[in-house]
Amino acid sequence: MELITNPRRRKHNKPPTAPKPVDSDVQVTHETRVTAMDRPLTLAIFVLVGMGLASVFSASAHEAQLETGNSFTIVNKQILFAVAGFILMFVISRVNFQFWRSTAKLWAIISICLLGLTMVIGVTANGSERWIPLPFGFQFQPSDLAKLSAAILMAQVASQRKIISMTFVVNMFLISMMIFLIYQQPSLSVSIIIGLLSVVMLFLGGFPLTFLFIGGSLIGYKMMNKIMATEYQWRRITGWLDPWGDPQDKGYNLIHSYFAIGSGGLFGLGYGHSIEKLAYLPFPYTDFIFSVICEEWGLFGGLIIMALFGFIAWRGFTIAMNCPSTFGQMLAFGITTTLTLQAIMNISVAIGMMPVTGVTLPFVSYGGTSLIISLLMMGILLNISRYKITARLSEAAATPAAL
Amino acid sequence: MRSYQAKLTEQRKVKQRQKKGKDRVFRSFVLFWIFGLLGIALAGRLVYVQIWESPELVSKASQFRNQSLVLYNRGRILDRNGVILAQDTILYDLYAHPQYYFKATADQIAGALAPILSQSEEGLKTLLKKEHRTIRVANNLNKGSMDQILKSQITLPLIDPKTKVSLVGDDGKPLTRKIAIPGLDFSKKAVRNYPQGGLGAHVLGYVNDEAEISSGVEYSARSILKKKPTDMIHAELDGRGRVINVANFDPKAMVKVPKADDVTLTLDSRLQYIAERELDAGMKRSGGRRGAVIMMAPKTGEVLAFAVTPKYDPARYFQANASALKNWAITDVYPPGSTMKVLTVASGLDSGVIQKDSRILDTGKMKIGGWTIHNYDYYRNRYPGMIDLVYLLQHSSNIASAKVSLMIPKAKQRELLHRFGVGSKTGVDLSGESSGILLPLSNWDQATHASIGYGYGIAMTPLQVAASVAAIANDGIWNKPYLIQNNHEPVKRRVISKTAARTTTELLATAIEKPKTSSVRLDGVRVAGKTGTSKRPNDNGRGYTNQRYTSFVGYYPAEDPRILMLVVVDSPTQAESWGSTVAGPIFKAIAQETISYLGLTPARISSKGSETVKKPL
């Protein structure tokens, strides 16, 4: 019993007949219709993933050549992930987004279980256990799935008419579990992303600003204390504030990111001509891929990447604003916020506006789970984009007429 | 009524919903603008880093990146017979990179390295565990040690990649595999070494290619010794020091440097060895502050030996103090004193004011231009009377020399001195040469003119003295002294007539043969030479100290001079320090030994003596 029935049962572009206001959160102030999914957004995603594949190849070829003797080893995997991700995206874009509302807690529990599993059989890399080994040498990163689950849970919380409710308590508990488990990996950056996402969603859902502010300050203060107490995290902070103070150690990553960006100049050194990717810049095809793009494609390349993310964010917000369902609206906001936050954090690290964290650039950086989950999120967003408010009904029409 | 109530509640609910909806729209706009402003800030920062800071970052990046290590192999320095005096040896520095230890531990690597490097294992363990990207483990390893390290392996347990359990073989023992030591890097470098010890150190000079400092022949022959790869493509290295592969490019070609040429010196390492040994012995005997022996072939200007004390080790030049590093025999000047009388007599003969058999009235003491001058033996021999030129040279008469000098017209005298090389650099292949002092004619008063006759009022470097006397030995033709045989272009000029030169040589040889100056007489070979003793000027240039320069300049055989030698000892402290007692014995000791080596004794020419000379002088 929903306002919007599954579009698979209908012909395309045919407005649903006489919507019935049954769902509690549906406002009866709009006339809606089902359309095709957002084409410009699809195009932007394709361009971004394409640029990402090209950059991953350029940035990983040197290492792949040295490790395996074939410079395509790493990019081939990423192409495989991209193909799988796009197929998944189109499939998901056909699944009515209300599906995610009904299965919200299921995904959360799956995420928590997998995160727990990571602690038991996880693969350690760069000092943290983040991966679950899969057959054929693949690995799965549950923290990426957790991001999606958190977005759904928060959309559910934020779309309620009264935000403080049983759902709020349960969902916030699940999210706290996820943040805690991810923090234990340790992966501070992902826990920060989920935390920020929750704050943003509470803000959008109409959570009282006073409580939000007090809660946010408390958590921020606790976190600051924790960071200052943890040595490797504090080193990252000092390395960020004064990279030239210790160029060989603490400041190394940031300095080489600066070198990459600075050498790029206006038009870049040309595709494939990055020097910093050659074992100077750490993680050139994951965390610091933006620096490599700036080095090879110049300021223009960097700005194009940023513009594409800006465009995706703008489309995401437009889709959200046009969605007749509050849950759909909030889910669109949640997905857009997650990806935009990640992009902002990644780029901020590369250009020295944030201490070094392990955030990857969505759609662009190498990483199967990240790419597939990001494309899955886009699938959900594309599905939401099909439901649009076509006209706002007048105040009189909205009010019960028999008054 | 009830329905009205219900309708009113309904209306209130709708209004609440609308209010909430409007609030939601407002909040999403706030969020959108926060993201928008963040995006603008990021773009601004990107423009700032990529455009504004770009030039600074590019220059810094080139400093931080591994430089292309094009190894310059300096050419060797050889003596005239091909004996290697300086050459490059390839050595290796060992570095460790902890982030590339792979599955091996620092302890395992330390265990494998310790016996090869003969360092303590505990020390290596703590060193290799340091949290740096690059650790310098050892310096100056030879190729043998490097090969040994490259070949050595460490044992790792075999672990199942899925279950993470160590695998055990059928016999119950854990399975292992051997891998080469991971995380190590070698950096190749060329180190200068000196197979003959520090022989000829002041001529060879020292070199440090990294700091780009050098001296001596290492500096003056740098264009021959160090070939720059001009048409080579710049080799870029990646973060781990590997040459970056560029398509269609042979990485080996990038680091090939054209072979540098060897430099062949005029030095004869055997003569150099004798000179250094005897100079050292003489210095010890006399307690002198510093000394020099210069041996030249007067006919060509080749410098055959150039010994200078105090000495230094060119391999450890950085430990020596500045006064030892400097070749004072070309950088510092001294008043030549009595050795100058050779030039005075030769100039007098050439300008015709005296003849071979001229006699001069030596009054023992004379007043000139307000100054009183007297002979050094004035208190023994107050009035020698009419003396001939042999007596002048033998007794080193200051009065007679001053008189001869005054007889020559000023302009002629100065012109001849100038042609002898006084007051201008000899042009030898060493840097830092000083030109000495020869006053301009306008400053020549009578006292100066007279004092120049016996070697004061002018200042020369020891090499200038040697070269000027060599001109007399070479029948009046001055040769530019030189050390590097590669691309040598001789510079010659006639100074005095052949007869004047011959007569001077004859007079000098006769003076040596008189019994009194037997300290430098050699067996079977006639020597032409002159002692010299001069007061050491104050360092501030005003007046003289009580210290002396003692010197001897001579050449032999007198009939056909093959070797010219100058011995100078600065500030000897022994009693009775004169040219004849300090420098003379050193000259004699060296000359006596070289006679047989060069095959100058008539009796030995027919035997093996001549065979030892590979290249006749």
Short mmCIF file of N, CA and C in Angstrom, two decimals, chain B residues 449-532:
data_model
loop_
_atom_site.label_atom_id
_atom_site.label_comp_id
_atom_site.label_asym_id
_atom_site.label_seq_id
_atom_site.Cartn_x
_atom_site.Cartn_y
_atom_site.Cartn_z
N HIS B 449 118.21 49.60 -6.47
CA HIS B 449 118.98 49.06 -7.58
C HIS B 449 120.15 48.22 -7.08
N ALA B 450 120.81 48.73 -6.06
CA ALA B 450 121.96 48.01 -5.50
C ALA B 450 121.51 46.72 -4.79
N SER B 451 120.42 46.83 -3.99
CA SER B 451 120.02 45.66 -3.19
C SER B 451 119.47 44.54 -4.06
N ILE B 452 118.88 44.92 -5.20
CA ILE B 452 118.39 43.88 -6.12
C ILE B 452 119.56 43.01 -6.57
N GLY B 453 120.74 43.61 -6.67
CA GLY B 453 121.94 42.87 -7.09
C GLY B 453 122.22 41.68 -6.20
N TYR B 454 121.92 41.76 -4.91
CA TYR B 454 122.16 40.61 -4.03
C TYR B 454 120.86 40.04 -3.45
N GLY B 455 119.76 40.30 -4.14
CA GLY B 455 118.56 39.52 -3.87
C GLY B 455 117.60 40.08 -2.84
N TYR B 456 117.68 41.38 -2.58
CA TYR B 456 116.65 41.98 -1.74
C TYR B 456 115.92 43.02 -2.59
N GLY B 457 114.82 43.54 -2.09
CA GLY B 457 114.07 44.53 -2.86
C GLY B 457 113.22 43.90 -3.95
N ILE B 458 113.31 42.60 -4.07
CA ILE B 458 112.40 41.88 -4.95
C ILE B 458 111.90 40.65 -4.20
N ALA B 459 110.84 40.05 -4.68
CA ALA B 459 110.34 38.84 -4.05
C ALA B 459 109.91 37.88 -5.15
N MET B 460 110.27 36.62 -4.98
CA MET B 460 109.94 35.61 -5.99
C MET B 460 109.41 34.36 -5.31
N THR B 461 108.65 33.60 -6.06
CA THR B 461 108.27 32.28 -5.56
C THR B 461 109.42 31.33 -5.85
N PRO B 462 109.56 30.26 -5.07
CA PRO B 462 110.62 29.29 -5.36
C PRO B 462 110.59 28.80 -6.81
N LEU B 463 109.36 28.60 -7.36
CA LEU B 463 109.30 28.11 -8.73
C LEU B 463 109.85 29.14 -9.72
N GLN B 464 109.60 30.43 -9.44
CA GLN B 464 110.14 31.48 -10.32
C GLN B 464 111.67 31.46 -10.29
N VAL B 465 112.25 31.27 -9.09
CA VAL B 465 113.70 31.22 -8.98
C VAL B 465 114.22 30.05 -9.81
N ALA B 466 113.58 28.88 -9.63
CA ALA B 466 114.03 27.70 -10.37
C ALA B 466 113.96 27.94 -11.87
N ALA B 467 112.84 28.51 -12.34
CA ALA B 467 112.67 28.72 -13.77
C ALA B 467 113.67 29.73 -14.31
N SER B 468 113.98 30.77 -13.51
CA SER B 468 114.88 31.80 -14.02
C SER B 468 116.31 31.26 -14.11
N VAL B 469 116.75 30.49 -13.11
CA VAL B 469 118.09 29.92 -13.17
C VAL B 469 118.16 28.86 -14.27
N ALA B 470 117.01 28.17 -14.49
CA ALA B 470 116.97 27.18 -15.57
C ALA B 470 117.24 27.84 -16.92
N ALA B 471 116.87 29.09 -17.06
CA ALA B 471 117.12 29.80 -18.31
C ALA B 471 118.62 29.93 -18.56
N ILE B 472 119.39 30.14 -17.48
CA ILE B 472 120.85 30.23 -17.64
C ILE B 472 121.41 28.86 -17.99
N ALA B 473 120.86 27.82 -17.31
CA ALA B 473 121.31 26.47 -17.61
C ALA B 473 121.00 26.09 -19.05
N ASN B 474 119.89 26.65 -19.59
CA ASN B 474 119.47 26.32 -20.95
C ASN B 474 120.02 27.34 -21.95
N ASP B 475 121.23 27.76 -21.78
CA ASP B 475 121.92 28.66 -22.70
C ASP B 475 121.14 29.96 -22.93
N GLY B 476 120.49 30.45 -21.90
CA GLY B 476 119.86 31.76 -21.98
C GLY B 476 118.42 31.76 -22.45
N ILE B 477 117.83 30.58 -22.65
CA ILE B 477 116.44 30.54 -23.11
C ILE B 477 115.54 30.10 -21.95
N TRP B 478 114.54 30.96 -21.66
CA TRP B 478 113.62 30.67 -20.54
C TRP B 478 112.50 29.77 -21.05
N ASN B 479 112.21 28.71 -20.31
CA ASN B 479 111.10 27.80 -20.64
C ASN B 479 110.02 27.91 -19.59
N LYS B 480 108.79 27.88 -20.04
CA LYS B 480 107.70 27.84 -19.06
C LYS B 480 107.72 26.49 -18.36
N PRO B 481 107.79 26.47 -17.02
CA PRO B 481 107.74 25.18 -16.34
C PRO B 481 106.35 24.56 -16.48
N TYR B 482 106.30 23.24 -16.68
CA TYR B 482 104.98 22.61 -16.79
C TYR B 482 104.97 21.22 -16.17
N LEU B 483 103.76 20.76 -15.86
CA LEU B 483 103.57 19.50 -15.17
C LEU B 483 102.73 18.52 -15.95
N ILE B 484 101.80 19.02 -16.80
CA ILE B 484 100.86 18.14 -17.49
C ILE B 484 101.33 17.96 -18.93
N GLN B 485 101.55 16.71 -19.30
CA GLN B 485 102.06 16.47 -20.66
C GLN B 485 100.97 16.57 -21.71
N ASN B 486 99.69 16.29 -21.29
CA ASN B 486 98.59 16.34 -22.27
C ASN B 486 98.47 17.75 -22.84
N ASN B 487 98.37 17.84 -24.14
CA ASN B 487 98.15 19.11 -24.86
C ASN B 487 99.14 20.20 -24.44
N HIS B 488 100.38 19.83 -24.18
CA HIS B 488 101.32 20.87 -23.75
C HIS B 488 101.79 21.70 -24.94
N GLU B 489 101.76 23.01 -24.74
CA GLU B 489 102.34 23.91 -25.76
C GLU B 489 103.47 24.66 -25.11
N PRO B 490 104.72 24.44 -25.59
CA PRO B 490 105.86 25.09 -24.93
C PRO B 490 105.85 26.61 -25.11
N VAL B 491 106.30 27.31 -24.09
CA VAL B 491 106.50 28.76 -24.17
C VAL B 491 107.97 29.01 -23.91
N LYS B 492 108.64 29.64 -24.87
CA LYS B 492 110.09 29.87 -24.73
C LYS B 492 110.38 31.34 -25.00
N ARG B 493 111.44 31.85 -24.40
CA ARG B 493 111.92 33.18 -24.80
C ARG B 493 113.39 33.29 -24.44
N ARG B 494 114.12 34.00 -25.32
CA ARG B 494 115.54 34.19 -25.03
C ARG B 494 115.67 35.34 -24.05
N VAL B 495 116.50 35.11 -23.02
CA VAL B 495 116.69 36.16 -22.01
C VAL B 495 118.06 36.78 -22.18
N ILE B 496 119.09 35.94 -22.20
CA ILE B 496 120.46 36.46 -22.37
C ILE B 496 121.13 35.65 -23.47
N SER B 497 122.27 36.16 -23.89
CA SER B 497 122.98 35.50 -24.99
C SER B 497 123.54 34.16 -24.52
N LYS B 498 123.82 33.31 -25.51
CA LYS B 498 124.33 31.98 -25.17
C LYS B 498 125.69 32.09 -24.48
N THR B 499 126.54 33.02 -24.97
CA THR B 499 127.87 33.15 -24.37
C THR B 499 127.77 33.60 -22.93
N ALA B 500 126.92 34.58 -22.68
CA ALA B 500 126.76 35.06 -21.30
C ALA B 500 126.30 33.92 -20.40
N ALA B 501 125.35 33.12 -20.89
CA ALA B 501 124.84 32.00 -20.11
C ALA B 501 125.93 30.99 -19.85
N ARG B 502 126.66 30.65 -20.92
CA ARG B 502 127.75 29.67 -20.79
C ARG B 502 128.79 30.14 -19.78
N THR B 503 129.17 31.44 -19.90
CA THR B 503 130.18 31.99 -19.01
C THR B 503 129.70 31.91 -17.56
N THR B 504 128.44 32.27 -17.34
CA THR B 504 127.89 32.21 -15.98
C THR B 504 127.99 30.80 -15.43
N THR B 505 127.58 29.82 -16.25
CA THR B 505 127.64 28.42 -15.83
C THR B 505 129.06 28.02 -15.45
N GLU B 506 130.00 28.45 -16.30
CA GLU B 506 131.40 28.11 -16.05
C GLU B 506 131.88 28.70 -14.73
N LEU B 507 131.52 29.98 -14.51
CA LEU B 507 131.91 30.66 -13.27
C LEU B 507 131.32 29.94 -12.06
N LEU B 508 130.01 29.58 -12.18
CA LEU B 508 129.33 28.91 -11.06
C LEU B 508 130.00 27.57 -10.76
N ALA B 509 130.29 26.82 -11.82
CA ALA B 509 130.89 25.50 -11.62
C ALA B 509 132.26 25.64 -10.99
N THR B 510 133.04 26.63 -11.46
CA THR B 510 134.38 26.84 -10.90
C THR B 510 134.28 27.20 -9.42
N ALA B 511 133.32 28.06 -9.09
CA ALA B 511 133.15 28.47 -7.70
C ALA B 511 132.83 27.28 -6.80
N ILE B 512 132.02 26.32 -7.33
CA ILE B 512 131.68 25.13 -6.55
C ILE B 512 132.91 24.26 -6.34
N GLU B 513 133.78 24.25 -7.37
CA GLU B 513 134.93 23.35 -7.31
C GLU B 513 136.00 23.80 -6.32
N LYS B 514 135.95 25.10 -5.95
CA LYS B 514 136.94 25.58 -4.97
C LYS B 514 136.70 24.84 -3.65
N PRO B 515 137.75 24.51 -2.93
CA PRO B 515 137.62 23.61 -1.77
C PRO B 515 136.60 24.07 -0.73
N LYS B 516 136.48 25.35 -0.56
CA LYS B 516 135.68 25.81 0.56
C LYS B 516 134.20 25.40 0.44
N THR B 517 133.68 25.38 -0.78
CA THR B 517 132.27 25.07 -0.94
C THR B 517 132.07 23.64 -1.39
N SER B 518 132.77 22.74 -0.76
CA SER B 518 132.69 21.35 -1.19
C SER B 518 131.41 20.66 -0.75
N SER B 519 130.58 21.36 0.02
CA SER B 519 129.39 20.70 0.57
C SER B 519 128.45 20.20 -0.52
N VAL B 520 128.53 20.73 -1.73
CA VAL B 520 127.62 20.28 -2.77
C VAL B 520 128.35 19.65 -3.94
N ARG B 521 129.65 19.41 -3.78
CA ARG B 521 130.35 18.82 -4.92
C ARG B 521 129.96 17.36 -5.08
N LEU B 522 129.71 16.96 -6.35
CA LEU B 522 129.28 15.59 -6.60
C LEU B 522 130.41 14.78 -7.19
N ASP B 523 130.33 13.45 -7.03
CA ASP B 523 131.35 12.57 -7.58
C ASP B 523 131.18 12.44 -9.08
N GLY B 524 132.15 12.89 -9.83
CA GLY B 524 132.17 12.64 -11.27
C GLY B 524 131.33 13.57 -12.10
N VAL B 525 130.58 14.45 -11.48
CA VAL B 525 129.73 15.36 -12.26
C VAL B 525 129.97 16.78 -11.79
N ARG B 526 130.18 17.69 -12.73
CA ARG B 526 130.38 19.10 -12.37
C ARG B 526 129.03 19.75 -12.10
N VAL B 527 128.94 20.45 -11.01
CA VAL B 527 127.69 21.13 -10.66
C VAL B 527 127.91 22.62 -10.76
N ALA B 528 126.97 23.30 -11.35
CA ALA B 528 126.96 24.76 -11.30
C ALA B 528 125.87 25.17 -10.33
N GLY B 529 126.18 26.00 -9.35
CA GLY B 529 125.14 26.32 -8.37
C GLY B 529 125.51 27.46 -7.47
N LYS B 530 124.56 27.85 -6.65
CA LYS B 530 124.79 29.00 -5.77
C LYS B 530 123.92 28.81 -4.53
N THR B 531 124.54 29.08 -3.39
CA THR B 531 123.78 29.06 -2.15
C THR B 531 123.02 30.37 -1.98
N GLY B 532 122.13 30.36 -1.06
CA GLY B 532 121.42 31.61 -0.76
C GLY B 532 120.94 31.60 0.66
#
